[in-house]
Short mmCIF file of C-alpha atoms and ligand atoms in Angstrom, two decimals:
data_model
loop_
_atom_site.label_atom_id
_atom_site.label_comp_id
_atom_site.label_asym_id
_atom_site.label_seq_id
_atom_site.Cartn_x
_atom_site.Cartn_y
_atom_site.Cartn_z
CA MET A 25 -47.36 -1.49 -5.31
CA LYS A 26 -45.89 -0.42 -2.26
CA PHE A 27 -41.51 -1.22 -2.00
CA THR A 28 -39.09 -1.09 0.51
CA ASP A 29 -37.64 2.04 2.00
CA ARG A 30 -34.21 0.40 0.83
CA VAL A 31 -36.25 0.66 -3.08
CA ASN A 32 -37.37 4.46 -2.38
CA LYS A 33 -33.89 5.69 -0.63
CA VAL A 34 -31.59 4.35 -3.84
CA LYS A 35 -31.53 7.42 -6.07
CA PRO A 36 -31.43 6.13 -10.01
CA SER A 37 -28.09 6.70 -11.35
CA PHE A 38 -28.74 9.88 -13.54
CA THR A 39 -25.47 9.88 -15.25
CA LEU A 40 -26.75 6.94 -17.26
CA GLU A 41 -30.54 9.11 -17.80
CA MET A 42 -27.86 11.96 -19.19
CA THR A 43 -26.33 8.66 -21.75
CA SER A 44 -30.07 7.69 -22.41
CA ARG A 45 -31.02 10.72 -23.61
CA ALA A 46 -28.58 11.50 -25.95
CA ALA A 47 -29.43 7.90 -27.45
CA GLU A 48 -32.77 9.04 -27.68
CA LEU A 49 -32.07 11.95 -29.42
CA LYS A 50 -29.74 10.13 -31.86
CA HIS A 51 -32.58 7.36 -32.88
CA GLN A 52 -34.98 10.51 -33.81
CA GLY A 53 -32.29 10.99 -36.49
CA PHE A 54 -30.57 14.15 -34.75
CA ASP A 55 -26.66 14.45 -34.77
CA VAL A 56 -25.60 14.19 -31.37
CA VAL A 57 -21.92 15.18 -29.72
CA ASN A 58 -21.93 12.84 -26.79
CA PHE A 59 -19.83 14.22 -23.93
CA SER A 60 -21.65 12.07 -21.83
CA ALA A 61 -19.67 8.84 -22.59
CA GLY A 62 -18.11 6.52 -19.52
CA GLN A 63 -17.01 4.28 -21.42
CA PRO A 64 -13.60 4.44 -23.81
CA ASP A 65 -14.71 4.62 -27.61
CA PHE A 66 -12.60 1.59 -28.36
CA ASN A 67 -13.39 -2.29 -29.23
CA THR A 68 -11.61 -4.55 -26.49
CA PRO A 69 -8.38 -5.75 -28.38
CA ASP A 70 -8.26 -8.36 -30.79
CA ASN A 71 -5.98 -10.46 -28.57
CA ILE A 72 -9.09 -10.22 -25.70
CA ILE A 73 -12.30 -10.94 -28.11
CA ASN A 74 -10.29 -13.83 -29.54
CA ALA A 75 -9.88 -15.41 -25.78
CA ALA A 76 -13.25 -14.81 -25.16
CA LYS A 77 -13.86 -16.74 -28.46
CA LYS A 78 -11.34 -19.70 -27.63
CA ALA A 79 -12.66 -19.99 -24.59
CA MET A 80 -16.21 -20.43 -25.89
CA ASP A 81 -15.04 -22.47 -28.31
CA ASP A 82 -13.53 -24.94 -25.43
CA GLY A 83 -16.64 -24.67 -23.56
CA LEU A 84 -15.50 -22.75 -20.45
CA THR A 85 -18.95 -21.87 -20.60
CA LYS A 86 -20.37 -23.33 -17.30
CA TYR A 87 -20.51 -21.58 -13.40
CA THR A 88 -17.28 -20.98 -12.41
CA PRO A 89 -15.91 -20.84 -8.35
CA GLY A 90 -17.77 -17.40 -6.76
CA SER A 91 -15.08 -16.17 -6.03
CA GLY A 92 -13.37 -16.27 -9.81
CA MET A 93 -11.77 -19.03 -11.98
CA ILE A 94 -8.05 -19.95 -9.42
CA GLU A 95 -6.44 -18.99 -13.17
CA LEU A 96 -7.79 -15.51 -13.11
CA ARG A 97 -7.03 -14.53 -9.98
CA ASN A 98 -3.40 -15.80 -10.19
CA ALA A 99 -3.57 -13.57 -13.01
CA VAL A 100 -4.97 -10.64 -10.91
CA CYS A 101 -1.59 -11.73 -9.00
CA LYS A 102 0.71 -11.41 -11.42
CA LYS A 103 -0.77 -7.88 -12.05
CA VAL A 104 -0.36 -6.75 -9.71
CA LYS A 105 2.78 -7.76 -8.85
CA ARG A 106 4.14 -6.31 -12.38
CA GLU A 107 2.68 -2.84 -12.56
CA ASN A 108 1.31 -2.06 -8.75
CA ASP A 109 4.85 -4.05 -7.17
CA LEU A 110 2.46 -5.89 -5.12
CA ASP A 111 2.46 -9.27 -3.58
CA ILE A 112 -0.92 -10.51 -2.93
CA SER A 113 -2.24 -14.10 -3.38
CA SER A 114 -4.93 -15.07 -5.34
CA GLU A 115 -7.06 -15.99 -1.41
CA GLN A 116 -7.30 -12.41 -0.98
CA VAL A 117 -8.70 -12.00 -4.51
CA LEU A 118 -12.28 -11.88 -5.78
CA VAL A 119 -13.98 -11.98 -9.00
CA SER A 120 -17.57 -9.58 -8.97
CA ASN A 121 -19.11 -8.38 -12.45
CA GLY A 122 -17.63 -5.50 -12.68
CA GLU A 123 -15.96 -3.28 -9.96
CA LYS A 124 -19.37 -2.39 -9.20
CA GLN A 125 -20.52 -5.22 -7.45
CA SER A 126 -17.22 -5.12 -5.50
CA LEU A 127 -17.41 -2.07 -4.00
CA TYR A 128 -21.55 -2.87 -3.04
CA LEU A 129 -20.32 -6.28 -1.66
CA ALA A 130 -17.68 -4.07 0.13
CA CYS A 131 -19.84 -2.10 0.97
CA GLN A 132 -22.51 -3.89 2.64
CA SER A 133 -19.96 -7.04 3.93
CA LEU A 134 -18.34 -3.52 6.09
CA PHE A 135 -21.41 -1.22 7.49
CA GLN A 136 -24.45 -1.44 8.51
CA ARG A 137 -26.94 1.07 10.01
CA GLY A 138 -25.85 3.75 12.63
CA ASP A 139 -22.03 3.43 10.70
CA GLU A 140 -21.10 6.72 8.92
CA VAL A 141 -18.89 6.61 5.56
CA ILE A 142 -16.47 9.76 4.50
CA ILE A 143 -17.21 10.58 1.13
CA PHE A 144 -15.43 13.26 -1.04
CA LYS A 145 -17.40 15.33 -3.18
CA PRO A 146 -17.40 15.51 -6.03
CA TYR A 147 -18.05 11.93 -5.92
CA TRP A 148 -18.45 8.87 -8.28
CA VAL A 149 -23.12 8.85 -8.24
CA SER A 150 -22.41 5.31 -7.45
CA PHE A 151 -20.52 5.85 -3.53
CA PRO A 152 -23.47 7.76 -1.46
CA GLU A 153 -25.94 4.75 -2.78
CA PHE A 154 -23.70 1.80 -2.35
CA VAL A 155 -23.55 2.98 1.68
CA THR A 156 -27.67 4.30 1.65
CA LEU A 157 -27.97 0.29 0.70
CA SER A 158 -25.72 -0.92 3.58
CA ASP A 159 -28.42 1.30 5.68
CA ALA A 160 -25.08 2.89 6.60
CA THR A 161 -24.97 7.19 6.36
CA PRO A 162 -22.23 8.50 3.99
CA VAL A 163 -20.65 12.49 5.34
CA LEU A 164 -20.03 13.69 2.81
CA ILE A 165 -17.44 16.20 2.21
CA ASP A 166 -16.07 19.29 0.25
CA THR A 167 -13.05 19.74 -1.72
CA SER A 168 -11.98 22.78 -4.50
CA SER A 169 -10.73 22.56 -7.99
CA ALA A 170 -8.02 25.46 -6.95
CA ASN A 171 -6.71 22.29 -4.14
CA ASN A 172 -7.16 19.63 -6.87
CA PHE A 173 -9.72 18.63 -5.05
CA GLU A 174 -8.24 17.04 -2.59
CA PRO A 175 -9.32 17.68 0.77
CA ASP A 176 -7.77 18.98 4.23
CA ILE A 177 -7.76 16.75 6.65
CA SER A 178 -8.93 18.87 9.76
CA GLN A 179 -12.57 18.73 7.43
CA LEU A 180 -11.43 14.93 8.11
CA GLU A 181 -11.12 15.41 11.83
CA ALA A 182 -14.08 17.60 11.87
CA VAL A 183 -17.13 15.16 11.21
CA LYS A 184 -15.40 12.07 12.50
CA ASN A 185 -17.03 10.56 15.74
CA ASN A 186 -16.96 6.62 16.97
CA ASN A 187 -19.49 6.22 14.47
CA THR A 188 -17.38 6.64 11.79
CA LYS A 189 -16.55 3.27 10.31
CA GLY A 190 -14.64 4.47 6.24
CA VAL A 191 -13.89 6.17 3.95
CA ILE A 192 -14.18 5.79 0.12
CA ILE A 193 -11.06 7.19 -2.12
CA ASN A 194 -10.85 7.46 -5.75
CA SER A 195 -8.31 8.48 -7.47
CA PRO A 196 -8.11 9.27 -10.43
CA SER A 197 -11.56 10.46 -9.74
CA ASN A 198 -14.78 10.31 -11.48
CA PRO A 199 -15.82 12.98 -12.46
CA THR A 200 -12.77 15.86 -11.67
CA GLY A 201 -10.34 13.53 -13.62
CA ALA A 202 -8.03 14.67 -10.87
CA VAL A 203 -5.30 12.39 -9.58
CA TRP A 204 -4.68 13.19 -6.23
CA SER A 205 -1.25 13.83 -4.50
CA GLN A 206 0.93 10.93 -3.14
CA GLU A 207 1.34 12.93 0.34
CA LYS A 208 -2.72 13.70 0.32
CA ILE A 209 -3.31 9.80 0.24
CA ILE A 210 -1.12 8.83 3.03
CA GLU A 211 -2.58 11.50 5.73
CA ILE A 212 -5.52 10.01 4.86
CA LEU A 213 -4.46 6.10 4.82
CA LYS A 214 -2.84 7.52 8.62
CA ILE A 215 -6.25 8.59 9.33
CA ALA A 216 -7.78 5.22 9.25
CA GLU A 217 -5.37 3.50 10.62
CA GLU A 218 -5.45 5.85 13.73
CA ASN A 219 -8.46 5.09 13.68
CA ASP A 220 -9.42 1.75 12.59
CA TRP A 221 -11.35 2.49 9.57
CA ILE A 222 -11.66 0.88 6.11
CA VAL A 223 -10.53 2.16 3.31
CA ILE A 224 -12.50 1.08 0.22
CA SER A 225 -10.34 2.49 -2.49
CA ASP A 226 -11.89 2.75 -6.31
CA GLU A 227 -8.83 2.92 -8.43
CA CYS A 228 -10.63 1.56 -11.62
CA TYR A 229 -8.84 4.16 -13.97
CA GLU A 230 -5.59 3.38 -12.14
CA ARG A 231 -3.66 2.87 -15.56
CA LEU A 232 -5.41 5.89 -17.13
CA VAL A 233 -2.49 8.53 -15.75
CA PHE A 234 -1.08 10.95 -18.00
CA ASP A 235 1.83 12.86 -16.01
CA GLY A 236 4.18 10.67 -14.00
CA GLN A 237 3.30 7.34 -12.36
CA ASN A 238 0.61 6.09 -10.28
CA ILE A 239 1.11 4.64 -6.90
CA ILE A 240 -2.04 2.71 -6.00
CA SER A 241 -3.28 3.53 -1.61
CA GLN A 242 -2.13 -0.22 -1.10
CA LYS A 243 1.46 0.46 -2.72
CA LEU A 244 1.91 3.63 -0.91
CA ALA A 245 0.73 2.09 3.04
CA ASP A 246 2.94 -0.47 2.49
CA ASP A 247 5.93 1.87 1.48
CA ASN A 248 5.11 3.99 4.47
CA ASN A 249 4.45 1.31 6.86
CA ILE A 250 0.93 2.17 7.18
CA LYS A 251 -1.34 -0.22 8.44
CA ALA A 252 -4.51 1.07 7.50
CA ASN A 253 -7.30 -2.04 6.57
CA ILE A 254 -7.35 -1.15 2.21
CA ILE A 255 -9.71 -3.07 0.59
CA THR A 256 -8.57 -2.06 -3.79
CA CYS A 257 -11.13 -2.40 -6.40
CA MET A 258 -10.45 -2.09 -9.74
CA SER A 259 -11.44 -2.73 -13.21
CA MET A 260 -11.08 -4.60 -16.70
CA SER A 261 -13.94 -1.78 -17.92
CA LYS A 262 -11.35 1.59 -18.44
CA THR A 263 -8.27 0.34 -19.45
CA TYR A 264 -9.51 -2.86 -21.74
CA ALA A 265 -12.60 -1.03 -22.61
CA MET A 266 -14.42 -4.01 -22.18
CA THR A 267 -16.99 -1.80 -20.11
CA GLY A 268 -19.86 -5.06 -21.23
CA TRP A 269 -17.84 -7.46 -20.45
CA ARG A 270 -19.42 -6.72 -16.77
CA ILE A 271 -15.50 -7.84 -14.91
CA GLY A 272 -14.16 -6.27 -12.50
CA TYR A 273 -11.99 -7.32 -8.96
CA ALA A 274 -11.29 -6.23 -5.06
CA PHE A 275 -8.33 -7.25 -3.08
CA GLY A 276 -7.58 -7.06 0.34
CA ARG A 277 -7.57 -9.18 4.02
CA VAL A 278 -9.06 -12.35 3.38
CA GLU A 279 -11.98 -12.30 5.94
CA ILE A 280 -13.15 -9.59 4.23
CA ILE A 281 -13.15 -10.90 0.47
CA LYS A 282 -14.40 -14.60 1.95
CA ALA A 283 -17.38 -12.27 3.17
CA MET A 284 -17.93 -10.57 0.32
CA SER A 285 -17.25 -13.73 -1.30
CA LYS A 286 -20.55 -15.24 0.73
CA ILE A 287 -22.79 -12.57 -0.07
CA GLN A 288 -21.85 -12.70 -3.77
CA GLY A 289 -22.12 -16.17 -3.46
CA GLN A 290 -25.95 -16.00 -2.63
CA ALA A 291 -26.37 -13.08 -5.44
CA THR A 292 -25.67 -14.02 -8.01
CA SER A 293 -23.34 -17.05 -8.43
CA CYS A 294 -20.06 -15.52 -10.02
CA ALA A 295 -19.13 -13.46 -12.65
CA ASN A 296 -19.56 -15.22 -16.28
CA SER A 297 -17.11 -17.74 -17.55
CA ILE A 298 -16.29 -16.36 -20.71
CA GLY A 299 -15.23 -12.28 -19.64
CA GLN A 300 -13.07 -14.24 -17.08
CA ALA A 301 -10.98 -15.92 -19.81
CA ALA A 302 -10.71 -12.63 -21.44
CA SER A 303 -9.85 -11.24 -18.45
CA ILE A 304 -6.25 -13.37 -17.63
CA GLU A 305 -5.41 -13.30 -22.28
CA ALA A 306 -6.49 -8.93 -20.99
CA LEU A 307 -4.61 -8.93 -17.64
CA THR A 308 -1.38 -11.69 -18.89
CA GLY A 309 -1.02 -10.48 -22.92
CA SER A 310 -0.07 -8.01 -24.58
CA GLN A 311 -0.58 -4.27 -23.07
CA VAL A 312 0.36 -2.76 -26.40
CA GLU A 313 -3.34 -1.50 -26.85
CA VAL A 314 -3.62 -0.74 -23.95
CA GLU A 315 -0.35 1.83 -24.52
CA ASN A 316 -2.15 3.27 -27.14
CA MET A 317 -5.03 3.78 -25.72
CA ILE A 318 -3.48 6.37 -23.27
CA ASN A 319 -1.25 7.52 -25.06
CA LYS A 320 -5.04 8.69 -27.23
CA PHE A 321 -6.15 9.72 -24.25
CA LYS A 322 -3.38 11.92 -23.12
CA LYS A 323 -3.57 14.30 -26.47
CA ARG A 324 -7.26 14.47 -26.31
CA ARG A 325 -7.52 15.33 -23.05
CA ASP A 326 -5.02 18.42 -23.65
CA TYR A 327 -7.34 19.40 -26.77
CA MET A 328 -9.80 19.13 -24.78
CA VAL A 329 -8.73 21.11 -22.03
CA LYS A 330 -7.73 23.86 -24.53
CA ALA A 331 -10.82 23.92 -26.26
CA LEU A 332 -12.91 24.56 -23.13
CA LYS A 333 -10.50 26.79 -21.58
CA ASN A 334 -11.20 29.31 -24.71
CA ILE A 335 -14.81 29.72 -23.72
CA PRO A 336 -15.98 33.14 -22.22
CA GLU A 337 -15.61 33.09 -18.14
CA VAL A 338 -14.86 29.06 -18.28
CA SER A 339 -12.37 27.50 -16.11
CA CYS A 340 -11.29 23.50 -16.21
CA PRO A 341 -8.09 22.41 -14.50
CA THR A 342 -6.29 19.95 -16.25
CA PRO A 343 -7.08 17.33 -14.94
CA GLY A 344 -4.21 14.19 -14.22
CA GLY A 345 -6.39 10.77 -15.64
CA ALA A 346 -9.39 8.92 -16.42
CA PHE A 347 -11.37 10.28 -19.08
CA TYR A 348 -12.93 13.36 -17.98
CA ALA A 349 -12.90 16.83 -17.72
CA PHE A 350 -14.92 19.19 -15.16
CA PRO A 351 -14.90 22.28 -16.11
CA ASN A 352 -17.02 25.76 -13.51
CA PHE A 353 -19.55 27.04 -15.84
CA GLY A 354 -20.67 28.39 -13.06
CA TYR A 355 -20.42 32.51 -14.16
CA TYR A 356 -23.49 30.87 -16.03
CA ILE A 357 -25.77 30.14 -13.31
CA GLU A 358 -28.97 32.50 -12.51
CA LYS A 359 -28.31 34.13 -16.00
CA SER A 360 -31.03 33.89 -18.73
CA PHE A 361 -31.26 31.59 -22.36
CA LYS A 362 -34.43 33.25 -24.06
CA GLU A 363 -35.58 34.57 -20.89
CA LYS A 364 -35.39 31.66 -18.94
CA THR A 365 -33.06 31.15 -16.58
CA ILE A 366 -30.41 28.86 -15.92
CA SER A 367 -30.77 27.74 -12.03
CA ASN A 368 -27.97 24.97 -11.62
CA SER A 369 -25.74 22.84 -14.15
CA PHE A 370 -29.03 20.17 -14.88
CA ASP A 371 -30.47 23.32 -16.63
CA LEU A 372 -27.46 24.13 -18.15
CA CYS A 373 -26.98 21.01 -19.25
CA ASP A 374 -30.39 20.78 -20.64
CA LEU A 375 -29.79 23.08 -22.50
CA PHE A 376 -26.69 22.36 -24.43
CA LEU A 377 -28.65 18.58 -24.92
CA ASN A 378 -32.17 20.44 -26.67
CA GLU A 379 -30.37 23.17 -27.94
CA GLY A 380 -26.97 22.59 -29.61
CA HIS A 381 -27.53 18.21 -28.90
CA VAL A 382 -24.69 18.29 -26.96
CA ALA A 383 -24.69 15.64 -23.80
CA THR A 384 -22.65 16.08 -20.94
CA ILE A 385 -22.67 15.62 -17.39
CA PRO A 386 -24.22 18.63 -14.46
CA GLY A 387 -21.98 18.38 -12.10
CA ASP A 388 -24.82 18.69 -9.78
CA GLY A 389 -25.75 15.55 -9.21
CA PHE A 390 -21.53 15.13 -8.41
CA GLY A 391 -22.49 17.59 -5.47
CA ALA A 392 -20.79 19.61 -7.70
CA PRO A 393 -22.90 23.03 -8.07
CA GLY A 394 -22.13 25.10 -11.53
CA TYR A 395 -19.89 22.49 -12.94
CA VAL A 396 -19.91 19.71 -15.91
CA ARG A 397 -18.69 17.25 -16.55
CA PHE A 398 -16.96 16.57 -20.75
CA SER A 399 -15.77 13.32 -21.54
CA TYR A 400 -13.28 13.09 -24.00
CA ALA A 401 -13.69 9.25 -24.91
CA ILE A 402 -14.81 10.84 -27.86
CA ASP A 403 -12.46 12.25 -30.96
CA GLU A 404 -10.51 15.25 -31.38
CA LYS A 405 -12.85 16.70 -34.90
CA THR A 406 -16.16 15.57 -32.68
CA ILE A 407 -14.94 17.47 -29.76
CA ASP A 408 -14.30 20.51 -31.86
CA GLU A 409 -17.52 19.60 -33.60
CA GLY A 410 -19.52 19.96 -29.60
CA ILE A 411 -17.42 22.68 -27.84
CA ASN A 412 -18.39 24.91 -30.28
CA ARG A 413 -22.22 24.22 -30.35
CA VAL A 414 -21.19 24.81 -26.59
CA ARG A 415 -19.93 28.31 -27.37
CA LYS A 416 -22.55 29.15 -29.39
CA ILE A 417 -25.52 28.34 -26.63
CA ILE A 418 -22.56 30.08 -24.32
CA ASP A 419 -22.92 33.72 -26.64
CA LYS A 420 -26.39 33.85 -26.07
CA ILE A 421 -26.62 33.38 -22.59
CA LYS A 422 -27.27 36.89 -20.92
N1 LIG B 513 -15.65 3.61 -10.21
C1 LIG B 513 -16.09 4.44 -10.59
C2 LIG B 513 -15.05 5.06 -10.17
C3 LIG B 513 -16.22 4.41 -12.45
O1 LIG B 513 -16.79 5.83 -12.82
C4 LIG B 513 -17.30 2.63 -12.51
C5 LIG B 513 -17.62 3.33 -14.28
O2 LIG B 513 -18.43 4.35 -14.70
C6 LIG B 513 -16.93 2.27 -12.13
C7 LIG B 513 -16.37 2.59 -10.62
C8 LIG B 513 -17.82 0.95 -12.14
O3 LIG B 513 -16.56 0.49 -13.13
P1 LIG B 513 -16.98 -1.32 -13.86
O4 LIG B 513 -17.74 -1.46 -14.74
O5 LIG B 513 -15.99 -2.37 -12.95
O6 LIG B 513 -18.41 -1.90 -12.90
#
């Protein structure tokens, strides 16, 4: 069977692959410690589940307007006012089947062949693929843990050319958990304004910030009188433990939202009606469970970072947000375990999985050789068990 260049070019999601390998081992009866999860381990709060049940009983089981129920788009406006201190109108909002679809649609609407889009390493695996699927070219910029994974503006100056159309930012970040400084985001917004680049700001972890208050890019732009063209993408998935419900949203200039909505209308019609009704409750109802979850994640972050730092020759910056730690295991690359060379972080993570039944995600897949992503969407006791197993393997590496 001959497939299109599009299929041949796009890479499968290797994070999903690691998760399925861990699930397979578990299915075979092994006691797997899973640090690979990209989702909260908590269940969706009851008030949200009850809203979904009520929606079904009330017959909200039909197609909704393509860009989302007006009640949900209004709820997004209320949330954005309450939490992000921004005034937006419902026309500026698009509700999608998960934020992933909003991000995909933004790239489909704004980029095409010949365009270049700047992405920072380590990147969330889907960013380069979204750009590639729009036929544009991802331009990757290195960052380092010593600088909180923030780029230097001279790096953006060095890669920019007449084809540069946009930049994708993601703070707090998956995979690093880094929360970029406001100054850095402002610098990037300014260069975007000067060069007329679109900024796609993936803010799906905006609520999961543990030290101080997070200010989203659009607010930073407004407060500093920067007129950069920003598409903000947010998700119900992480904040409300709603990954399976598949609801996310984007807001930005009306004409861009309309363009995205036009493609969505042909691709999937609308997001699911029950998930949308539940999301209204999530955004406008009690936020107590969200606060509880944030507090738990903060404790686990400290626990996880301490445990990882105890592994010899491993360094681990303290992530400011999300639920990932991103330690550097570079010291162990090119060393061997039972006579077999560990050539990269894929080999190292294979070792953790096969020898210790510990699932992690190799940094190489995020453009970060030597690093490994550990999710702490898992309780402290299990963190202990998993890190002990890793430690035992590490002790045998020569
Ligand atoms: N953006 C980032 C950085 C993510 O980590 C994820 C999910 O893992 C998403 C977007 C997608 O979120 P959603 O579940 O709303 O599609």
